[in-house]
PDB file of C-alpha atoms in Angstrom:
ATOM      1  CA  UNK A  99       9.065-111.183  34.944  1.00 69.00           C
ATOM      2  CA  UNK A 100       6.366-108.525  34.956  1.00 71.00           C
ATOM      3  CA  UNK A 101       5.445-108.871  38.236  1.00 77.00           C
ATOM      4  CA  UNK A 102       9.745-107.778  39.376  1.00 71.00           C
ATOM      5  CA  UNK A 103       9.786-105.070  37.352  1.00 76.00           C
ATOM      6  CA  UNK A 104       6.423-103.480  38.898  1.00 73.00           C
ATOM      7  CA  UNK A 105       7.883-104.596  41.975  1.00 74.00           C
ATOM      8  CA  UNK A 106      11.220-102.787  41.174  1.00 80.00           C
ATOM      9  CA  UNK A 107       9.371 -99.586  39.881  1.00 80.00           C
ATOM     10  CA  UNK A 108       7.126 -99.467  42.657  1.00 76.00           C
ATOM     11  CA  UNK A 109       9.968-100.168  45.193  1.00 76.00           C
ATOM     12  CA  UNK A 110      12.066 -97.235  43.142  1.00 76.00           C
ATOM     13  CA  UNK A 111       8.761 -95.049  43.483  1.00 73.00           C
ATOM     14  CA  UNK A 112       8.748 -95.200  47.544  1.00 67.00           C
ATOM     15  CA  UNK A 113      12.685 -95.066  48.110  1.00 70.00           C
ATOM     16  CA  UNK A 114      12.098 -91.910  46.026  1.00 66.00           C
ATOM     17  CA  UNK A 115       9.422 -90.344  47.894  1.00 63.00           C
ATOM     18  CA  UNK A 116      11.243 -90.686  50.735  1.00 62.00           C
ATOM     19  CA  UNK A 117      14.221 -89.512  49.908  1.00 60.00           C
ATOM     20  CA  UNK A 118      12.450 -85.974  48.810  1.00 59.00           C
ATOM     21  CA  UNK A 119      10.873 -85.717  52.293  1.00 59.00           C
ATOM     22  CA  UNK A 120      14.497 -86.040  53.906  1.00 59.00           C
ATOM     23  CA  UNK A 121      15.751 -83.507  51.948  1.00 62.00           C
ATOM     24  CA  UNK A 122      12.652 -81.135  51.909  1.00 66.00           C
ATOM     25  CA  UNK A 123      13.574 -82.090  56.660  1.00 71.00           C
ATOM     26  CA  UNK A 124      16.848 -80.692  56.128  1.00 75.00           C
ATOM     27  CA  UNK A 125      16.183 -77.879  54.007  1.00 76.00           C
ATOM     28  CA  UNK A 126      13.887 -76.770  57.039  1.00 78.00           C
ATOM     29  CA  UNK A 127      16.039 -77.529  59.667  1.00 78.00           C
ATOM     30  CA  UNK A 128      18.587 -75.189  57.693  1.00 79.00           C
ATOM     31  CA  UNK A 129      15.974 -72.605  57.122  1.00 79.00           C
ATOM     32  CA  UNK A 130      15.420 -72.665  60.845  1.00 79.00           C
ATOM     33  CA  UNK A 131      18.976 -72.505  61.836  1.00 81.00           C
ATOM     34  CA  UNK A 132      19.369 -69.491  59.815  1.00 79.00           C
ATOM     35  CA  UNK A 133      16.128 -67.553  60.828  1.00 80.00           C
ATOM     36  CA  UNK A 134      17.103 -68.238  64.245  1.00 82.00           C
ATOM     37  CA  UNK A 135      20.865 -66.983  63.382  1.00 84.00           C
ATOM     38  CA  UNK A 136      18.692 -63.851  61.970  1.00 84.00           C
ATOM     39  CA  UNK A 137      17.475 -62.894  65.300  1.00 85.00           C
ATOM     40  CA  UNK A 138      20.450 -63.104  67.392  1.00 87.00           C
ATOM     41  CA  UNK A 139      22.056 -60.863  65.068  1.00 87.00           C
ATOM     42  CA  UNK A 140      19.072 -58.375  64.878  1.00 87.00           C
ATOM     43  CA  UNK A 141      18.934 -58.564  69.001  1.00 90.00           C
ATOM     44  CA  UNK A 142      22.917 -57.764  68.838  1.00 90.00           C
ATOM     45  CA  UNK A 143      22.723 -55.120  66.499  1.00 90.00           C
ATOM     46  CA  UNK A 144      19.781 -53.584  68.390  1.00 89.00           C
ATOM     47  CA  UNK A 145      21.968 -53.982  71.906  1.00 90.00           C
ATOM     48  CA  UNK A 146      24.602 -52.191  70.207  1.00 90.00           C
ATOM     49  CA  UNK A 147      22.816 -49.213  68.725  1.00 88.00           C
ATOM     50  CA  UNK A 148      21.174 -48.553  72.354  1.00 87.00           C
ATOM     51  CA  UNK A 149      24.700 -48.696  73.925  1.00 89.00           C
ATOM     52  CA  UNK A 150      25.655 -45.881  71.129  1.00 86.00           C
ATOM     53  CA  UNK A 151      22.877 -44.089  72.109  1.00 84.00           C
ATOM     54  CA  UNK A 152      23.407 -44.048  75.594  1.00 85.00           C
ATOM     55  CA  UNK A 153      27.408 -43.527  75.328  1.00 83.00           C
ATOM     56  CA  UNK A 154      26.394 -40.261  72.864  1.00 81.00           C
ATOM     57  CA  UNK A 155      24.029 -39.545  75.464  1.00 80.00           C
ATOM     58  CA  UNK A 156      26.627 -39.480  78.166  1.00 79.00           C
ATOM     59  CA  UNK A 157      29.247 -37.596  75.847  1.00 76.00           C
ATOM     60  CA  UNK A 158      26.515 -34.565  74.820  1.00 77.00           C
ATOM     61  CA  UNK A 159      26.177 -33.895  78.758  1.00 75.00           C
ATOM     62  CA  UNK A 160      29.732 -34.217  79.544  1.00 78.00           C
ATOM     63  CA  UNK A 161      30.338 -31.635  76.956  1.00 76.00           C
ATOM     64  CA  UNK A 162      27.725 -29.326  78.435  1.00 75.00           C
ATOM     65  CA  UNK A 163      29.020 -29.553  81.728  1.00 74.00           C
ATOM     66  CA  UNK A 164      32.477 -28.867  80.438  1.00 76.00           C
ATOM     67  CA  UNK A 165      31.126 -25.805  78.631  1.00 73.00           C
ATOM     68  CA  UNK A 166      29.022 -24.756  81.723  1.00 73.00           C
ATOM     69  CA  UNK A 167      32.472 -25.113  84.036  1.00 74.00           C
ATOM     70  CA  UNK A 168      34.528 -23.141  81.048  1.00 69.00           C
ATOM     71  CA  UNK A 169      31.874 -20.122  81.342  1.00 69.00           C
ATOM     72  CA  UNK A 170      32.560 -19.954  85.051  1.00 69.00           C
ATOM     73  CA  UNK A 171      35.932 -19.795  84.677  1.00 67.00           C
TER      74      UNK A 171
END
């Protein structure tokens, strides 16, 4: 009788153990996903400030040339 319950407590011990590393594999994998997530929203946010820039840019020297053509009128 002994001998099935340390066989039962043992067994218990590794199904366990194993159970924690599955977990612990999918807490990674979701850590991953989201770090990954992370950096194609930084990279969109980054390709969205330089198209501001550039359409501000374009707007300041539109505005110059409008005030350049309103002096020559």
């Amino acid at each position: 009788m002994k001998k099935y319950l340390l066989l039962v407590a043992v067994s218990s011990t590794f199904i366990m153990c194993k159970k924690a590393d599955a977990a612990k594999s999918q807490i990674e994998d979701t850590i991953h996903a989201a770090d990954s997530t992370a950096v194609v929203v930084n990279e969109t946010i980054n390709s969205i400030s330089n198209t501001a820039d550039k359409v501000l840019d374009s707007a300041n020297v539109r505005i110059k040339d409008i005030d350049d053509t309103k002096d020559e009128i």
